[in-house]
């Protein structure tokens, strides 16, 4: 190390070097009278060091600087800040002092004994600015990772993390709710995405308002929302909140002079009663949501022991379905569809049946839904179609066969190809096959469905829209799809006898079908009055237990051989 003598330094050189430092530097005698302050110190606190140079006391000089920095402060406040600043300086503690231009210095004053006191200030301004930028970036990244961009609510990721945290805490129970907007997709399709987005934003605000501040509300995706209600909320309070949510969503939404309306279905499950882990808890809430929708929309259902029993039954059913010899246990029954004018058979619909050795005869509605949810529907459907085609091949004449497809089957390209292969291998001409799809299938993936149905029609297969009117019906389902037949849901017939409005709606649908060159079938005919009204409405065909109950393959073959007609339609 070089010695001072070797450098030949004098005091002026040393002071000039210190004067050029960006760090503030000041030297005082033992009584805190200023000996030297560099340029950085004078620039940061000019009133302080100019005052000390002119012989002001430390108090007066510090006070003058603070008064200039805080011109709107009262004398009392200036005195208080002066006392605080001098306290930091005299104590020898590390402190932070703001300079004239908003610079922030970390200061340290150390005693040199009888030789005096040295004060050093390191400029932290850029460091703090970068720190603030980093904190802002962290906050923004957190927002992007945890907040839904459209609604400003928590997103799925944050909701799951918060739910996991509360479960880990184990300190109190809570209720998890999942809310789904019924009819949102129809609004989106009819009015476009801008209106759909506005609806989601307004719906989010209504949900947030009902749930209240301090409670977690999230958008899980699409038109699905979720919320948590604290353990202090009893069963009555939970149900009251759910009802308030349904009522809030049911009010009309008005955007750009367009008025739209949707409803809310809600499923809820409580921790730890319904489940002790987040995944199962959300599944339970989703199960309750399904039952809310089944109950007729704008409903709220809390998961209970009854639902637990249903889940156990479904688990047992799924296991039996997976272990079943489907080729042997599945069979097909048939129900004719009749010409509404003369009662002759127009076509025959295939109806799925499952006779399980373990469970007995299982409802088609139950096992088909289970097959769809468990991913088995494609293989099951091909077996049923093959059996139905084998029967149809033996029928006299060219009687068409109608066969139902699930929503998933229509949107899966590979399965559509499998359907065509099964039909072509059966020996039944494709022009004798009617494939029925539901409105649900049309709502799920419009472009894919149109493409798939168009491809099937080009092969000569008829396409029918089944159960029209059973859900959120849209005329777009009829006008925007490649259809040959519309099967009008039996719900339109329930109020036909006392209700002229239902008759008018039925007539308008039949007239629209006629205009578009589409055949109309009215399902669920159960009375002579209904036959009269469907004929007046202009329906082409009809189907129902009054006309003919489902029958076995052999019985159906005999029925067609005999040339039988629906007696109720021949009068």
mmCIF file with all atom_site columns, C-alpha atoms in Angstrom, residues 361-521:
data_model
loop_
_atom_site.group_PDB
_atom_site.id
_atom_site.type_symbol
_atom_site.label_atom_id
_atom_site.label_alt_id
_atom_site.label_comp_id
_atom_site.label_asym_id
_atom_site.label_entity_id
_atom_site.label_seq_id
_atom_site.pdbx_PDB_ins_code
_atom_site.Cartn_x
_atom_site.Cartn_y
_atom_site.Cartn_z
_atom_site.occupancy
_atom_site.B_iso_or_equiv
_atom_site.pdbx_formal_charge
_atom_site.auth_seq_id
_atom_site.auth_comp_id
_atom_site.auth_asym_id
_atom_site.auth_atom_id
_atom_site.pdbx_PDB_model_num
ATOM 1   C CA . UNK A 1 361 ? -82.651  -52.234 -16.545 1.00 0.00 ? 361 UNK A CA 1
ATOM 2   C CA . UNK A 1 362 ? -80.995  -48.800 -16.430 1.00 0.00 ? 362 UNK A CA 1
ATOM 3   C CA . UNK A 1 363 ? -82.732  -45.632 -17.631 1.00 0.00 ? 363 UNK A CA 1
ATOM 4   C CA . UNK A 1 364 ? -81.376  -44.477 -21.016 1.00 0.00 ? 364 UNK A CA 1
ATOM 5   C CA . UNK A 1 365 ? -81.242  -40.894 -19.759 1.00 0.00 ? 365 UNK A CA 1
ATOM 6   C CA . UNK A 1 366 ? -79.028  -42.044 -16.896 1.00 0.00 ? 366 UNK A CA 1
ATOM 7   C CA . UNK A 1 367 ? -76.559  -44.315 -18.653 1.00 0.00 ? 367 UNK A CA 1
ATOM 8   C CA . UNK A 1 368 ? -76.238  -42.201 -21.816 1.00 0.00 ? 368 UNK A CA 1
ATOM 9   C CA . UNK A 1 369 ? -75.379  -39.131 -19.724 1.00 0.00 ? 369 UNK A CA 1
ATOM 10  C CA . UNK A 1 370 ? -72.890  -41.227 -17.784 1.00 0.00 ? 370 UNK A CA 1
ATOM 11  C CA . UNK A 1 371 ? -71.336  -42.538 -21.004 1.00 0.00 ? 371 UNK A CA 1
ATOM 12  C CA . UNK A 1 372 ? -70.977  -39.012 -22.340 1.00 0.00 ? 372 UNK A CA 1
ATOM 13  C CA . UNK A 1 373 ? -69.409  -37.667 -19.143 1.00 0.00 ? 373 UNK A CA 1
ATOM 14  C CA . UNK A 1 374 ? -67.018  -40.596 -18.833 1.00 0.00 ? 374 UNK A CA 1
ATOM 15  C CA . UNK A 1 375 ? -65.875  -40.509 -22.465 1.00 0.00 ? 375 UNK A CA 1
ATOM 16  C CA . UNK A 1 376 ? -67.509  -43.817 -23.405 1.00 0.00 ? 376 UNK A CA 1
ATOM 17  C CA . UNK A 1 377 ? -70.257  -42.404 -25.584 1.00 0.00 ? 377 UNK A CA 1
ATOM 18  C CA . UNK A 1 378 ? -68.496  -42.893 -28.925 1.00 0.00 ? 378 UNK A CA 1
ATOM 19  C CA . UNK A 1 379 ? -67.887  -46.625 -28.542 1.00 0.00 ? 379 UNK A CA 1
ATOM 20  C CA . UNK A 1 380 ? -71.317  -47.155 -26.994 1.00 0.00 ? 380 UNK A CA 1
ATOM 21  C CA . UNK A 1 381 ? -73.015  -45.202 -29.793 1.00 0.00 ? 381 UNK A CA 1
ATOM 22  C CA . UNK A 1 382 ? -71.316  -47.221 -32.537 1.00 0.00 ? 382 UNK A CA 1
ATOM 23  C CA . UNK A 1 383 ? -72.545  -50.485 -30.990 1.00 0.00 ? 383 UNK A CA 1
ATOM 24  C CA . UNK A 1 384 ? -76.108  -49.190 -30.768 1.00 0.00 ? 384 UNK A CA 1
ATOM 25  C CA . UNK A 1 385 ? -76.020  -47.789 -34.318 1.00 0.00 ? 385 UNK A CA 1
ATOM 26  C CA . UNK A 1 386 ? -74.711  -51.095 -35.656 1.00 0.00 ? 386 UNK A CA 1
ATOM 27  C CA . UNK A 1 387 ? -77.546  -53.004 -33.934 1.00 0.00 ? 387 UNK A CA 1
ATOM 28  C CA . UNK A 1 388 ? -80.157  -50.505 -35.169 1.00 0.00 ? 388 UNK A CA 1
ATOM 29  C CA . UNK A 1 389 ? -78.871  -50.699 -38.746 1.00 0.00 ? 389 UNK A CA 1
ATOM 30  C CA . UNK A 1 390 ? -78.935  -54.504 -38.643 1.00 0.00 ? 390 UNK A CA 1
ATOM 31  C CA . UNK A 1 391 ? -82.651  -54.350 -37.768 1.00 0.00 ? 391 UNK A CA 1
ATOM 32  C CA . UNK A 1 392 ? -83.388  -51.632 -40.335 1.00 0.00 ? 392 UNK A CA 1
ATOM 33  C CA . UNK A 1 393 ? -81.833  -53.750 -43.045 1.00 0.00 ? 393 UNK A CA 1
ATOM 34  C CA . UNK A 1 394 ? -84.624  -56.335 -42.568 1.00 0.00 ? 394 UNK A CA 1
ATOM 35  C CA . UNK A 1 395 ? -87.502  -53.840 -42.759 1.00 0.00 ? 395 UNK A CA 1
ATOM 36  C CA . UNK A 1 396 ? -89.781  -53.827 -45.773 1.00 0.00 ? 396 UNK A CA 1
ATOM 37  C CA . UNK A 1 397 ? -89.551  -50.992 -48.250 1.00 0.00 ? 397 UNK A CA 1
ATOM 38  C CA . UNK A 1 398 ? -87.237  -48.055 -47.627 1.00 0.00 ? 398 UNK A CA 1
ATOM 39  C CA . UNK A 1 399 ? -88.383  -47.053 -44.136 1.00 0.00 ? 399 UNK A CA 1
ATOM 40  C CA . UNK A 1 400 ? -85.825  -44.584 -42.716 1.00 0.00 ? 400 UNK A CA 1
ATOM 41  C CA . UNK A 1 401 ? -84.026  -45.147 -39.406 1.00 0.00 ? 401 UNK A CA 1
ATOM 42  C CA . UNK A 1 402 ? -83.588  -42.229 -36.994 1.00 0.00 ? 402 UNK A CA 1
ATOM 43  C CA . UNK A 1 403 ? -80.664  -42.400 -34.565 1.00 0.00 ? 403 UNK A CA 1
ATOM 44  C CA . UNK A 1 404 ? -79.671  -39.932 -31.809 1.00 0.00 ? 404 UNK A CA 1
ATOM 45  C CA . UNK A 1 405 ? -76.174  -38.481 -31.481 1.00 0.00 ? 405 UNK A CA 1
ATOM 46  C CA . UNK A 1 406 ? -74.705  -36.738 -28.449 1.00 0.00 ? 406 UNK A CA 1
ATOM 47  C CA . UNK A 1 407 ? -73.136  -33.288 -28.616 1.00 0.00 ? 407 UNK A CA 1
ATOM 48  C CA . UNK A 1 408 ? -69.613  -34.717 -28.328 1.00 0.00 ? 408 UNK A CA 1
ATOM 49  C CA . UNK A 1 409 ? -70.099  -37.129 -31.203 1.00 0.00 ? 409 UNK A CA 1
ATOM 50  C CA . UNK A 1 410 ? -70.930  -34.381 -33.669 1.00 0.00 ? 410 UNK A CA 1
ATOM 51  C CA . UNK A 1 411 ? -67.841  -32.289 -32.920 1.00 0.00 ? 411 UNK A CA 1
ATOM 52  C CA . UNK A 1 412 ? -65.334  -35.161 -33.034 1.00 0.00 ? 412 UNK A CA 1
ATOM 53  C CA . UNK A 1 413 ? -64.110  -35.513 -36.649 1.00 0.00 ? 413 UNK A CA 1
ATOM 54  C CA . UNK A 1 414 ? -62.742  -39.023 -36.116 1.00 0.00 ? 414 UNK A CA 1
ATOM 55  C CA . UNK A 1 415 ? -66.048  -40.213 -34.677 1.00 0.00 ? 415 UNK A CA 1
ATOM 56  C CA . UNK A 1 416 ? -68.018  -38.763 -37.589 1.00 0.00 ? 416 UNK A CA 1
ATOM 57  C CA . UNK A 1 417 ? -65.802  -40.853 -39.860 1.00 0.00 ? 417 UNK A CA 1
ATOM 58  C CA . UNK A 1 418 ? -66.518  -43.919 -37.682 1.00 0.00 ? 418 UNK A CA 1
ATOM 59  C CA . UNK A 1 419 ? -70.267  -43.269 -38.013 1.00 0.00 ? 419 UNK A CA 1
ATOM 60  C CA . UNK A 1 420 ? -69.986  -43.127 -41.801 1.00 0.00 ? 420 UNK A CA 1
ATOM 61  C CA . UNK A 1 421 ? -67.952  -46.342 -41.861 1.00 0.00 ? 421 UNK A CA 1
ATOM 62  C CA . UNK A 1 422 ? -70.541  -48.115 -39.689 1.00 0.00 ? 422 UNK A CA 1
ATOM 63  C CA . UNK A 1 423 ? -73.390  -46.981 -41.974 1.00 0.00 ? 423 UNK A CA 1
ATOM 64  C CA . UNK A 1 424 ? -71.552  -47.939 -45.167 1.00 0.00 ? 424 UNK A CA 1
ATOM 65  C CA . UNK A 1 425 ? -70.604  -51.368 -43.798 1.00 0.00 ? 425 UNK A CA 1
ATOM 66  C CA . UNK A 1 426 ? -74.201  -52.110 -42.723 1.00 0.00 ? 426 UNK A CA 1
ATOM 67  C CA . UNK A 1 427 ? -75.603  -52.380 -46.230 1.00 0.00 ? 427 UNK A CA 1
ATOM 68  C CA . UNK A 1 428 ? -78.288  -49.783 -45.409 1.00 0.00 ? 428 UNK A CA 1
ATOM 69  C CA . UNK A 1 429 ? -78.359  -46.932 -47.905 1.00 0.00 ? 429 UNK A CA 1
ATOM 70  C CA . UNK A 1 430 ? -77.258  -43.662 -46.203 1.00 0.00 ? 430 UNK A CA 1
ATOM 71  C CA . UNK A 1 431 ? -80.380  -41.992 -47.626 1.00 0.00 ? 431 UNK A CA 1
ATOM 72  C CA . UNK A 1 432 ? -82.413  -44.130 -45.210 1.00 0.00 ? 432 UNK A CA 1
ATOM 73  C CA . UNK A 1 433 ? -80.520  -42.833 -42.176 1.00 0.00 ? 433 UNK A CA 1
ATOM 74  C CA . UNK A 1 434 ? -81.600  -39.834 -40.106 1.00 0.00 ? 434 UNK A CA 1
ATOM 75  C CA . UNK A 1 435 ? -79.094  -38.634 -37.513 1.00 0.00 ? 435 UNK A CA 1
ATOM 76  C CA . UNK A 1 436 ? -80.629  -36.536 -34.746 1.00 0.00 ? 436 UNK A CA 1
ATOM 77  C CA . UNK A 1 437 ? -78.638  -33.867 -32.893 1.00 0.00 ? 437 UNK A CA 1
ATOM 78  C CA . UNK A 1 438 ? -79.736  -31.678 -29.997 1.00 0.00 ? 438 UNK A CA 1
ATOM 79  C CA . UNK A 1 439 ? -79.602  -27.915 -29.586 1.00 0.00 ? 439 UNK A CA 1
ATOM 80  C CA . UNK A 1 440 ? -76.820  -28.464 -27.052 1.00 0.00 ? 440 UNK A CA 1
ATOM 81  C CA . UNK A 1 441 ? -74.610  -29.866 -29.802 1.00 0.00 ? 441 UNK A CA 1
ATOM 82  C CA . UNK A 1 442 ? -75.292  -26.824 -31.965 1.00 0.00 ? 442 UNK A CA 1
ATOM 83  C CA . UNK A 1 443 ? -74.345  -24.464 -29.145 1.00 0.00 ? 443 UNK A CA 1
ATOM 84  C CA . UNK A 1 444 ? -71.023  -26.099 -28.273 1.00 0.00 ? 444 UNK A CA 1
ATOM 85  C CA . UNK A 1 445 ? -68.914  -25.508 -31.387 1.00 0.00 ? 445 UNK A CA 1
ATOM 86  C CA . UNK A 1 446 ? -70.953  -23.950 -34.139 1.00 0.00 ? 446 UNK A CA 1
ATOM 87  C CA . UNK A 1 447 ? -68.384  -24.023 -36.937 1.00 0.00 ? 447 UNK A CA 1
ATOM 88  C CA . UNK A 1 448 ? -67.294  -27.589 -36.256 1.00 0.00 ? 448 UNK A CA 1
ATOM 89  C CA . UNK A 1 449 ? -70.910  -28.763 -36.079 1.00 0.00 ? 449 UNK A CA 1
ATOM 90  C CA . UNK A 1 450 ? -71.899  -27.063 -39.351 1.00 0.00 ? 450 UNK A CA 1
ATOM 91  C CA . UNK A 1 451 ? -68.909  -28.636 -41.081 1.00 0.00 ? 451 UNK A CA 1
ATOM 92  C CA . UNK A 1 452 ? -69.617  -32.107 -39.679 1.00 0.00 ? 452 UNK A CA 1
ATOM 93  C CA . UNK A 1 453 ? -73.345  -32.029 -40.455 1.00 0.00 ? 453 UNK A CA 1
ATOM 94  C CA . UNK A 1 454 ? -72.686  -30.693 -43.937 1.00 0.00 ? 454 UNK A CA 1
ATOM 95  C CA . UNK A 1 455 ? -70.320  -33.589 -44.590 1.00 0.00 ? 455 UNK A CA 1
ATOM 96  C CA . UNK A 1 456 ? -72.904  -36.135 -43.419 1.00 0.00 ? 456 UNK A CA 1
ATOM 97  C CA . UNK A 1 457 ? -75.609  -34.601 -45.616 1.00 0.00 ? 457 UNK A CA 1
ATOM 98  C CA . UNK A 1 458 ? -73.351  -34.793 -48.652 1.00 0.00 ? 458 UNK A CA 1
ATOM 99  C CA . UNK A 1 459 ? -73.280  -38.563 -48.075 1.00 0.00 ? 459 UNK A CA 1
ATOM 100 C CA . UNK A 1 460 ? -77.075  -38.617 -48.376 1.00 0.00 ? 460 UNK A CA 1
ATOM 101 C CA . UNK A 1 461 ? -77.779  -38.810 -44.622 1.00 0.00 ? 461 UNK A CA 1
ATOM 102 C CA . UNK A 1 462 ? -80.699  -36.779 -43.252 1.00 0.00 ? 462 UNK A CA 1
ATOM 103 C CA . UNK A 1 463 ? -80.014  -34.392 -40.343 1.00 0.00 ? 463 UNK A CA 1
ATOM 104 C CA . UNK A 1 464 ? -82.689  -33.725 -37.713 1.00 0.00 ? 464 UNK A CA 1
ATOM 105 C CA . UNK A 1 465 ? -82.660  -31.187 -34.882 1.00 0.00 ? 465 UNK A CA 1
ATOM 106 C CA . UNK A 1 466 ? -84.033  -33.017 -31.841 1.00 0.00 ? 466 UNK A CA 1
ATOM 107 C CA . UNK A 1 467 ? -85.990  -31.549 -28.885 1.00 0.00 ? 467 UNK A CA 1
ATOM 108 C CA . UNK A 1 468 ? -86.212  -28.054 -30.367 1.00 0.00 ? 468 UNK A CA 1
ATOM 109 C CA . UNK A 1 469 ? -87.539  -25.773 -27.635 1.00 0.00 ? 469 UNK A CA 1
ATOM 110 C CA . UNK A 1 470 ? -86.304  -27.823 -24.678 1.00 0.00 ? 470 UNK A CA 1
ATOM 111 C CA . UNK A 1 471 ? -83.487  -25.402 -23.884 1.00 0.00 ? 471 UNK A CA 1
ATOM 112 C CA . UNK A 1 472 ? -82.544  -21.875 -24.871 1.00 0.00 ? 472 UNK A CA 1
ATOM 113 C CA . UNK A 1 473 ? -84.011  -22.175 -28.326 1.00 0.00 ? 473 UNK A CA 1
ATOM 114 C CA . UNK A 1 474 ? -82.797  -19.901 -31.063 1.00 0.00 ? 474 UNK A CA 1
ATOM 115 C CA . UNK A 1 475 ? -84.139  -19.558 -34.577 1.00 0.00 ? 475 UNK A CA 1
ATOM 116 C CA . UNK A 1 476 ? -80.485  -19.566 -35.578 1.00 0.00 ? 476 UNK A CA 1
ATOM 117 C CA . UNK A 1 477 ? -80.576  -23.290 -34.715 1.00 0.00 ? 477 UNK A CA 1
ATOM 118 C CA . UNK A 1 478 ? -83.003  -23.737 -37.605 1.00 0.00 ? 478 UNK A CA 1
ATOM 119 C CA . UNK A 1 479 ? -81.918  -21.096 -40.080 1.00 0.00 ? 479 UNK A CA 1
ATOM 120 C CA . UNK A 1 480 ? -78.165  -21.418 -39.640 1.00 0.00 ? 480 UNK A CA 1
ATOM 121 C CA . UNK A 1 481 ? -77.771  -25.199 -39.739 1.00 0.00 ? 481 UNK A CA 1
ATOM 122 C CA . UNK A 1 482 ? -77.887  -27.785 -42.558 1.00 0.00 ? 482 UNK A CA 1
ATOM 123 C CA . UNK A 1 483 ? -81.150  -29.445 -41.433 1.00 0.00 ? 483 UNK A CA 1
ATOM 124 C CA . UNK A 1 484 ? -83.778  -31.632 -43.055 1.00 0.00 ? 484 UNK A CA 1
ATOM 125 C CA . UNK A 1 485 ? -86.071  -32.183 -40.062 1.00 0.00 ? 485 UNK A CA 1
ATOM 126 C CA . UNK A 1 486 ? -86.935  -30.307 -36.866 1.00 0.00 ? 486 UNK A CA 1
ATOM 127 C CA . UNK A 1 487 ? -88.378  -32.319 -33.994 1.00 0.00 ? 487 UNK A CA 1
ATOM 128 C CA . UNK A 1 488 ? -90.383  -29.935 -31.801 1.00 0.00 ? 488 UNK A CA 1
ATOM 129 C CA . UNK A 1 489 ? -90.148  -30.699 -28.094 1.00 0.00 ? 489 UNK A CA 1
ATOM 130 C CA . UNK A 1 490 ? -93.227  -32.046 -26.324 1.00 0.00 ? 490 UNK A CA 1
ATOM 131 C CA . UNK A 1 491 ? -93.188  -29.069 -23.926 1.00 0.00 ? 491 UNK A CA 1
ATOM 132 C CA . UNK A 1 492 ? -95.010  -27.062 -26.591 1.00 0.00 ? 492 UNK A CA 1
ATOM 133 C CA . UNK A 1 493 ? -97.906  -29.521 -26.295 1.00 0.00 ? 493 UNK A CA 1
ATOM 134 C CA . UNK A 1 494 ? -98.316  -29.348 -22.495 1.00 0.00 ? 494 UNK A CA 1
ATOM 135 C CA . UNK A 1 495 ? -100.368 -26.174 -22.582 1.00 0.00 ? 495 UNK A CA 1
ATOM 136 C CA . UNK A 1 496 ? -101.968 -26.627 -25.978 1.00 0.00 ? 496 UNK A CA 1
ATOM 137 C CA . UNK A 1 497 ? -105.438 -27.384 -24.625 1.00 0.00 ? 497 UNK A CA 1
ATOM 138 C CA . UNK A 1 498 ? -105.806 -24.326 -22.334 1.00 0.00 ? 498 UNK A CA 1
ATOM 139 C CA . UNK A 1 499 ? -103.050 -22.158 -23.820 1.00 0.00 ? 499 UNK A CA 1
ATOM 140 C CA . UNK A 1 500 ? -103.468 -20.334 -27.162 1.00 0.00 ? 500 UNK A CA 1
ATOM 141 C CA . UNK A 1 501 ? -99.950  -18.885 -26.862 1.00 0.00 ? 501 UNK A CA 1
ATOM 142 C CA . UNK A 1 502 ? -98.385  -22.349 -27.094 1.00 0.00 ? 502 UNK A CA 1
ATOM 143 C CA . UNK A 1 503 ? -100.519 -23.104 -30.141 1.00 0.00 ? 503 UNK A CA 1
ATOM 144 C CA . UNK A 1 504 ? -99.384  -19.847 -31.771 1.00 0.00 ? 504 UNK A CA 1
ATOM 145 C CA . UNK A 1 505 ? -95.716  -20.628 -31.076 1.00 0.00 ? 505 UNK A CA 1
ATOM 146 C CA . UNK A 1 506 ? -96.130  -24.164 -32.415 1.00 0.00 ? 506 UNK A CA 1
ATOM 147 C CA . UNK A 1 507 ? -97.768  -22.828 -35.571 1.00 0.00 ? 507 UNK A CA 1
ATOM 148 C CA . UNK A 1 508 ? -95.047  -20.235 -36.145 1.00 0.00 ? 508 UNK A CA 1
ATOM 149 C CA . UNK A 1 509 ? -92.314  -22.884 -35.868 1.00 0.00 ? 509 UNK A CA 1
ATOM 150 C CA . UNK A 1 510 ? -94.093  -25.193 -38.294 1.00 0.00 ? 510 UNK A CA 1
ATOM 151 C CA . UNK A 1 511 ? -94.615  -22.314 -40.755 1.00 0.00 ? 511 UNK A CA 1
ATOM 152 C CA . UNK A 1 512 ? -90.922  -21.375 -40.532 1.00 0.00 ? 512 UNK A CA 1
ATOM 153 C CA . UNK A 1 513 ? -89.942  -24.982 -41.235 1.00 0.00 ? 513 UNK A CA 1
ATOM 154 C CA . UNK A 1 514 ? -92.286  -25.064 -44.224 1.00 0.00 ? 514 UNK A CA 1
ATOM 155 C CA . UNK A 1 515 ? -90.795  -21.828 -45.578 1.00 0.00 ? 515 UNK A CA 1
ATOM 156 C CA . UNK A 1 516 ? -87.274  -23.238 -45.247 1.00 0.00 ? 516 UNK A CA 1
ATOM 157 C CA . UNK A 1 517 ? -88.199  -26.576 -46.809 1.00 0.00 ? 517 UNK A CA 1
ATOM 158 C CA . UNK A 1 518 ? -87.654  -28.438 -43.519 1.00 0.00 ? 518 UNK A CA 1
ATOM 159 C CA . UNK A 1 519 ? -89.952  -31.224 -42.277 1.00 0.00 ? 519 UNK A CA 1
ATOM 160 C CA . UNK A 1 520 ? -91.487  -30.767 -38.814 1.00 0.00 ? 520 UNK A CA 1
ATOM 161 C CA . UNK A 1 521 ? -92.139  -33.469 -36.226 1.00 0.00 ? 521 UNK A CA 1
#
